[in-house]
XYZ file of C-alpha atoms in Angstrom:
508
model
C 89.491 43.524 118.696
C 88.051 42.926 115.318
C 88.572 45.732 112.715
C 85.384 47.024 111.002
C 84.591 47.105 107.605
C 85.266 50.622 107.321
C 88.998 49.867 108.489
C 89.369 46.851 105.922
C 88.119 49.384 103.103
C 89.583 53.029 104.034
C 87.860 54.362 100.542
C 84.667 54.221 102.272
C 85.570 56.807 104.752
C 86.631 59.302 101.922
C 90.274 57.850 101.177
C 89.302 57.481 97.597
C 91.709 57.104 94.715
C 91.582 55.655 91.099
C 91.960 51.844 90.730
C 92.917 49.679 93.934
C 95.002 51.096 97.003
C 98.663 50.351 96.259
C 99.628 46.873 97.415
C 103.039 47.666 98.802
C 103.956 47.798 102.413
C 104.403 51.202 102.410
C 101.076 51.775 100.668
C 99.033 49.655 103.064
C 100.822 51.723 105.875
C 99.726 55.007 104.451
C 96.111 53.485 103.665
C 95.932 52.729 107.539
C 97.056 56.204 108.515
C 94.592 57.833 106.146
C 91.946 55.868 107.627
C 92.594 56.818 111.121
C 92.951 60.491 109.952
C 89.555 60.533 108.203
C 87.405 58.050 110.441
C 84.744 59.313 112.608
C 86.082 57.190 115.429
C 89.500 58.929 115.450
C 87.989 62.399 115.807
C 87.624 61.664 119.477
C 90.670 61.402 121.571
C 94.186 61.250 120.586
C 93.974 58.823 117.655
C 94.610 61.534 114.977
C 97.612 62.724 117.101
C 99.112 59.007 117.033
C 98.293 58.812 113.285
C 100.475 62.140 112.674
C 103.407 60.644 114.675
C 103.262 57.133 112.686
C 103.097 59.213 109.418
C 106.141 61.243 110.583
C 107.816 58.042 110.944
C 106.772 56.441 107.621
C 107.718 59.826 105.753
C 111.005 59.836 107.498
C 112.131 56.064 106.662
C 110.750 56.126 102.847
C 112.860 56.711 100.154
C 111.563 58.701 96.829
C 111.641 55.476 95.003
C 109.530 53.851 97.590
C 107.109 56.274 97.559
C 106.152 55.971 93.825
C 107.385 52.387 93.349
C 105.691 49.492 91.552
C 103.779 48.967 88.266
C 101.839 51.566 86.337
C 98.633 51.005 88.293
C 100.568 51.752 91.550
C 102.072 54.609 89.963
C 98.648 56.178 89.686
C 97.515 54.914 92.966
C 100.218 56.251 95.333
C 100.376 59.617 94.224
C 96.732 60.044 94.471
C 96.782 58.429 98.042
C 99.506 61.068 99.068
C 96.993 63.788 97.775
C 94.284 62.146 100.017
C 96.663 62.032 103.103
C 97.673 66.012 102.401
C 94.012 67.053 102.289
C 93.570 64.915 105.567
C 96.328 66.574 107.069
C 94.898 70.148 105.968
C 91.600 69.347 107.606
C 93.150 67.905 110.740
C 95.142 71.345 111.026
C 92.010 73.540 109.968
C 90.343 75.967 112.550
C 87.112 75.133 113.841
C 83.912 77.060 113.520
C 84.292 80.556 114.652
C 81.463 79.900 117.500
C 83.809 76.849 118.648
C 87.061 78.891 118.097
C 86.015 81.448 120.496
C 84.917 78.716 123.239
C 88.190 76.989 123.442
C 90.564 79.199 121.854
C 93.008 78.602 118.723
C 95.947 77.514 120.287
C 95.384 73.937 119.817
C 95.266 74.663 116.025
C 98.421 76.525 115.879
C 100.230 73.527 117.411
C 98.561 70.938 114.881
C 99.434 73.497 111.988
C 103.081 73.533 113.025
C 103.354 69.917 113.383
C 101.661 69.355 109.963
C 104.074 71.814 108.429
C 106.996 69.821 109.743
C 105.439 66.874 107.929
C 105.026 68.558 104.671
C 108.404 70.033 104.616
C 109.924 66.347 105.385
C 107.609 65.145 102.352
C 108.505 67.753 99.829
C 111.996 67.461 101.058
C 112.229 63.834 99.588
C 110.376 65.069 96.289
C 113.212 67.972 96.072
C 116.186 65.332 96.596
C 114.746 62.878 93.872
C 114.568 65.891 91.536
C 117.809 67.104 92.160
C 119.153 63.465 91.956
C 117.313 62.440 88.940
C 117.355 58.911 90.601
C 113.425 58.978 90.734
C 111.977 60.310 87.660
C 108.449 59.798 88.862
C 108.588 62.655 91.143
C 106.533 64.894 89.074
C 103.642 62.383 89.442
C 103.844 62.550 92.935
C 103.914 66.522 93.332
C 100.748 66.984 90.947
C 98.107 65.919 93.579
C 100.220 67.195 96.359
C 100.573 70.737 95.046
C 97.112 71.955 95.515
C 96.225 70.799 99.252
C 99.974 71.451 100.291
C 99.357 75.270 98.929
C 96.286 75.793 100.780
C 97.519 74.576 104.025
C 100.312 76.729 103.686
C 98.267 79.709 103.083
C 95.829 78.939 105.794
C 98.729 79.080 108.303
C 101.099 81.880 107.092
C 98.446 84.710 107.264
C 98.218 86.419 110.542
C 94.789 85.119 111.844
C 93.662 84.188 115.253
C 94.396 80.447 114.763
C 97.973 80.952 113.946
C 101.145 81.670 116.018
C 104.711 82.767 115.148
C 105.754 79.248 115.176
C 103.091 77.881 112.886
C 103.393 81.275 110.589
C 107.137 80.538 110.195
C 106.570 76.750 109.317
C 103.844 77.642 106.805
C 106.053 80.129 105.252
C 108.776 77.706 104.795
C 105.999 75.155 103.077
C 105.268 77.813 100.793
C 108.643 78.714 99.769
C 109.793 74.827 99.608
C 106.439 74.225 97.578
C 107.566 76.962 94.947
C 111.150 76.035 94.731
C 110.231 72.228 93.857
C 107.432 73.383 91.579
C 110.129 75.659 89.951
C 108.072 78.814 90.479
C 109.386 82.365 91.041
C 106.540 83.540 92.788
C 102.976 82.615 94.158
C 101.521 84.534 91.167
C 103.472 82.169 88.821
C 102.611 79.275 90.593
C 98.719 79.925 90.208
C 98.831 81.276 86.700
C 101.961 79.448 85.170
C 105.428 80.928 84.357
C 104.871 81.258 80.932
C 101.919 81.156 78.274
C 102.473 77.588 77.438
C 102.197 76.889 81.186
C 98.709 76.084 82.555
C 99.263 77.154 86.140
C 97.338 75.600 89.103
C 94.712 78.199 89.895
C 91.852 76.126 88.700
C 92.920 73.240 90.605
C 93.159 75.385 93.651
C 89.640 76.611 93.193
C 88.111 73.380 92.668
C 89.615 72.336 95.807
C 88.227 75.393 97.500
C 84.859 75.070 95.817
C 83.132 72.580 98.237
C 83.914 75.093 101.149
C 82.403 78.050 99.164
C 78.855 77.371 98.852
C 76.199 78.929 100.725
C 75.830 76.302 103.347
C 79.359 75.476 103.851
C 81.703 78.435 103.489
C 81.558 79.331 107.494
C 82.439 75.860 108.392
C 85.915 76.724 107.994
C 86.848 80.365 108.901
C 90.154 80.109 106.898
C 88.487 79.321 103.505
C 87.300 82.884 102.833
C 91.136 84.205 103.486
C 92.601 81.747 101.296
C 90.085 82.237 98.564
C 90.721 86.008 99.115
C 94.495 86.271 99.157
C 94.766 83.545 96.282
C 92.604 85.622 94.045
C 94.359 88.632 94.334
C 97.618 87.046 93.497
C 96.161 86.594 89.908
C 95.763 89.783 87.772
C 95.693 90.506 84.224
C 95.508 88.835 81.581
C 94.780 85.492 83.538
C 91.908 86.242 85.695
C 88.875 86.742 83.322
C 89.212 83.040 82.202
C 88.117 82.376 85.690
C 85.561 84.559 86.058
C 82.630 82.107 86.705
C 84.473 80.465 89.720
C 85.699 83.731 91.348
C 82.508 85.938 91.032
C 80.001 83.942 92.943
C 81.957 83.282 95.810
C 83.025 86.951 95.996
C 79.578 88.288 96.077
C 78.651 85.544 98.668
C 81.298 86.719 100.998
C 80.212 90.371 100.589
C 76.724 89.767 101.215
C 77.231 88.398 104.685
C 75.818 90.177 107.863
C 79.099 90.457 109.526
C 81.165 93.751 108.598
C 84.555 91.915 108.510
C 83.169 89.493 105.695
C 81.590 91.999 103.985
C 84.874 94.214 103.602
C 86.692 91.187 102.483
C 83.998 90.222 99.828
C 83.968 94.065 98.477
C 87.957 93.676 98.222
C 87.502 90.707 96.268
C 84.947 92.445 93.997
C 87.017 95.189 93.492
C 90.309 93.195 92.545
C 88.019 91.580 89.881
C 86.702 94.620 88.706
C 90.356 96.064 88.076
C 91.702 92.935 86.495
C 88.736 91.682 84.305
C 88.270 93.425 81.085
C 84.883 95.455 80.777
C 83.587 93.555 77.848
C 83.877 90.474 80.274
C 82.003 92.145 83.074
C 79.404 93.748 80.825
C 78.416 90.531 79.442
C 75.539 88.700 80.991
C 75.021 92.074 82.996
C 77.607 91.223 85.680
C 78.755 94.584 86.032
C 75.045 95.476 86.960
C 74.811 93.128 89.630
C 78.070 93.778 91.145
C 76.724 97.589 91.235
C 73.710 96.727 92.925
C 75.560 94.607 95.353
C 78.056 97.400 96.429
C 75.276 100.248 96.396
C 73.373 98.351 99.187
C 76.335 98.449 101.386
C 76.154 102.119 101.165
C 73.260 102.204 103.610
C 75.369 100.916 106.384
C 76.998 103.139 109.191
C 80.406 101.409 109.239
C 82.871 103.838 107.710
C 85.554 101.010 106.781
C 83.047 99.355 104.565
C 81.809 102.694 103.201
C 85.385 103.430 102.234
C 86.086 99.835 100.358
C 82.815 100.141 98.714
C 83.289 103.844 97.391
C 86.814 102.760 96.150
C 85.361 100.061 94.212
C 82.290 101.837 92.551
C 84.500 104.527 91.437
C 86.478 101.982 89.431
C 83.308 100.340 88.538
C 81.771 103.608 86.779
C 83.995 103.627 83.852
C 82.521 100.217 83.058
C 78.977 100.658 83.751
C 79.126 104.021 81.590
C 81.309 102.601 78.684
C 78.505 102.523 76.424
C 76.932 105.956 77.165
C 77.514 108.569 74.685
C 75.714 111.902 74.970
C 74.897 112.881 71.195
C 73.602 116.640 72.187
C 70.590 118.131 72.055
C 68.705 116.440 74.727
C 69.817 116.643 78.593
C 72.425 114.029 79.285
C 71.027 111.052 81.019
C 71.778 110.482 84.744
C 74.457 107.954 85.407
C 75.415 105.524 88.220
C 77.667 108.096 89.449
C 74.841 110.551 89.868
C 72.878 108.059 91.899
C 75.662 107.142 94.289
C 76.594 110.911 94.873
C 73.113 111.819 95.560
C 72.959 109.179 98.047
C 76.127 110.224 99.820
C 75.207 113.879 100.041
C 71.869 112.721 101.710
C 73.916 110.922 104.151
C 76.457 113.446 104.649
C 74.186 116.191 105.551
C 72.831 115.075 109.062
C 75.906 112.670 109.767
C 77.695 113.635 113.274
C 79.733 110.783 113.668
C 83.608 111.617 112.908
C 84.761 108.623 111.085
C 81.891 108.524 108.719
C 82.083 112.136 108.223
C 85.858 111.745 107.290
C 85.232 108.819 104.960
C 82.552 110.632 103.141
C 84.879 113.731 102.591
C 87.782 111.783 101.411
C 85.858 110.256 98.453
C 84.014 113.550 97.630
C 86.728 114.918 95.200
C 86.910 111.927 93.245
C 83.052 111.800 92.491
C 83.381 115.531 91.592
C 86.263 114.750 89.077
C 84.238 111.924 87.664
C 81.204 114.003 86.931
C 83.048 117.271 86.011
C 80.747 119.913 84.845
C 77.638 117.439 85.493
C 78.409 118.361 89.044
C 75.952 121.290 88.729
C 73.059 118.608 89.109
C 74.127 118.343 92.815
C 75.284 122.061 93.187
C 72.683 122.972 95.795
C 73.202 120.075 98.083
C 76.921 120.334 97.677
C 76.674 124.101 98.602
C 75.015 122.753 101.869
C 77.184 120.142 102.679
C 80.495 122.165 101.764
C 79.432 124.891 104.271
C 78.303 122.611 107.016
C 81.566 120.468 107.033
C 83.428 123.690 107.132
C 82.145 124.757 110.286
C 82.972 121.814 112.409
C 86.145 120.823 113.790
C 87.317 117.418 112.641
C 90.290 116.569 115.256
C 93.914 117.469 115.145
C 94.411 116.189 111.436
C 91.625 118.104 110.052
C 91.278 115.316 107.332
C 87.279 116.164 106.472
C 87.986 120.198 106.290
C 90.811 119.600 104.190
C 89.202 117.309 101.421
C 85.854 119.615 101.668
C 88.209 122.313 100.595
C 89.589 120.341 97.866
C 86.071 119.658 96.817
C 85.377 123.340 96.723
C 88.084 123.942 94.517
C 87.100 121.307 91.967
C 83.726 122.465 92.094
C 84.516 125.951 91.348
C 86.848 124.918 88.504
C 84.052 122.673 86.922
C 81.063 124.444 87.613
C 82.391 128.204 87.369
C 79.350 129.722 85.674
C 76.936 128.792 88.565
C 79.283 130.067 91.260
C 78.915 133.879 91.154
C 75.417 133.685 92.748
C 76.831 131.739 95.508
C 79.315 134.508 96.356
C 78.113 135.564 99.537
C 77.578 132.304 100.941
C 80.819 130.603 100.396
C 82.982 133.866 101.282
C 81.558 134.043 104.772
C 82.115 130.396 105.024
C 85.842 130.804 104.034
C 86.343 133.709 106.080
C 84.979 132.222 109.133
C 87.232 129.099 108.573
C 90.003 131.280 108.099
C 89.478 133.164 111.497
C 88.489 129.968 113.224
C 92.016 128.519 112.258
C 93.849 131.484 112.896
C 92.529 132.031 116.508
C 92.835 128.340 117.225
C 95.416 128.373 120.377
C 96.705 124.803 120.526
C 94.088 122.257 119.221
C 95.621 121.970 115.809
C 99.286 121.420 114.965
C 100.887 124.287 112.999
C 101.397 122.135 109.735
C 97.885 121.532 109.679
C 96.852 124.990 110.480
C 99.217 126.069 107.601
C 97.390 123.533 105.107
C 94.138 124.776 106.080
C 94.783 128.407 105.404
C 96.632 127.780 102.255
C 93.839 125.520 100.869
C 91.291 128.257 102.043
C 93.383 130.965 100.464
C 93.287 129.049 96.938
C 89.727 128.746 97.351
C 89.263 132.378 97.689
C 91.441 133.306 94.673
C 89.399 130.930 92.502
C 85.965 132.636 93.814
C 87.603 135.815 93.218
C 88.119 134.543 89.606
C 84.684 132.946 89.337
C 83.003 136.332 90.157
C 85.077 138.815 88.058
C 87.166 140.241 91.105
C 83.880 140.951 93.449
C 85.876 139.037 95.967
C 89.184 141.569 95.969
C 86.531 144.192 96.598
C 84.983 142.865 99.555
C 88.168 141.955 101.174
C 89.818 145.283 100.655
C 87.402 146.491 103.409
C 87.954 143.846 105.899
C 91.681 144.788 105.608
C 90.777 147.996 107.209
C 89.400 146.408 110.622
C 91.045 143.170 110.685
C 93.975 142.835 113.279
C 95.112 139.048 113.154
C 97.776 138.785 111.114
C 97.222 135.405 109.884
C 94.174 136.620 108.498
C 95.439 139.636 107.051
C 98.050 137.481 105.244
C 95.600 135.380 103.603
C 93.571 138.364 102.179
C 96.859 139.771 100.914
C 97.860 136.751 99.034
C 94.037 136.966 97.231
C 94.753 140.307 96.275
C 98.132 139.986 94.926
C 96.964 137.135 92.886
C 93.888 139.126 91.851
C 96.134 141.893 90.720
C 98.324 139.656 88.605
C 101.348 139.430 91.099
C 102.645 135.776 91.615
C 101.377 133.761 94.566
C 104.068 131.774 96.500
C 102.658 129.546 98.781
C 105.990 128.672 100.647
């Protein structure tokens, strides 16, 4: 059978490198293997599996000096070819599109990942041996084009995902560990940003390799790409991350803007990492912080509680950046802030919400918003009052997370906005006493430690309410003691009276 023109010139099939292909026997053999891995014909049938076996034999038989032998031209050509082979191996072991993966399963991908991982271990083993023996000083040249593709492969298969298996994850973990050892890096972070200030690091290289698969048209072709990007991004922190902002912000926004909740959450986590690790001045430049805010704010209309949780945590860290330039000069009313806008929307959603997971998520984050606004919480006092009273009335499951967080919110609210609390004395007192009675009479639904926590928090709220109302609570509670027979309720009331009269309150 005659060879087609593409086989005679593998570079036309994507196996391109500077200059001519190496003329050595090993170089020609690698060129043929690369063609078989990348050509369209080899994607059908078992041609690529056979190419993997041939490559295994080539690596097994080759010495390091053979991998990098020849003239200066081939010294440039062989490492580049090895890099192209590594990229082809990564694509060979990459998971298919999600739709295809569901149809046929990912078991085949895990097997391919383990096989390719063994090849990379053998190849880097040759480089490590050359490094330790000092007989092949060109090992560094061979490592440069290999490090990026091998890193991406290792992260793709070391994370727990549908396309990995215990075996493939173990092999990929060994590949990553050996890569760090060969590159003399103590951690993945050091590998990416450099072990010291003088070392450049490989984060830019990794982002450039991922870039073709991180645009609007291609980022879903390989379901592993978003996870590799996210995991890699979160390894790099201050002060190294800000110099890569133009590379990391667009993909993060793209992933967070997807219709799938899983991708939205992944993208929000990437954005949160950027907010925490990029200086405020860089985020404020070119209005980036506002872009981030609007992208996050739009997610607050979703009914997905886990996405809401991720978004609220990110927004709470973004507020100080957005409000960095706002300074109240007195006189006129303070301007409304982004935090005001978000809290207003949260309270709007909280009032009619009946789904427990969402109620818990909103309640869990409410104290942080009150802390953030401080005295300015009075702008939202009426709606907060309605939310607090309605949430205290509803049983929230054995852990009672929502009611505990609402009590914490009420305590903060009374501390920050105490002058406005006395006019709400009757409403709040009724809600707290009803809660105490409900918890005290609960026969078995709530565990005792949770009951005790609820009673203690409610008692603290009564004490604060008494301070805000100049002792009116103590006088009103004195009448209840005469008719109440429940020991737990009586105990809470007596604690309030003791503290109001100046005695110490021992919560234990």
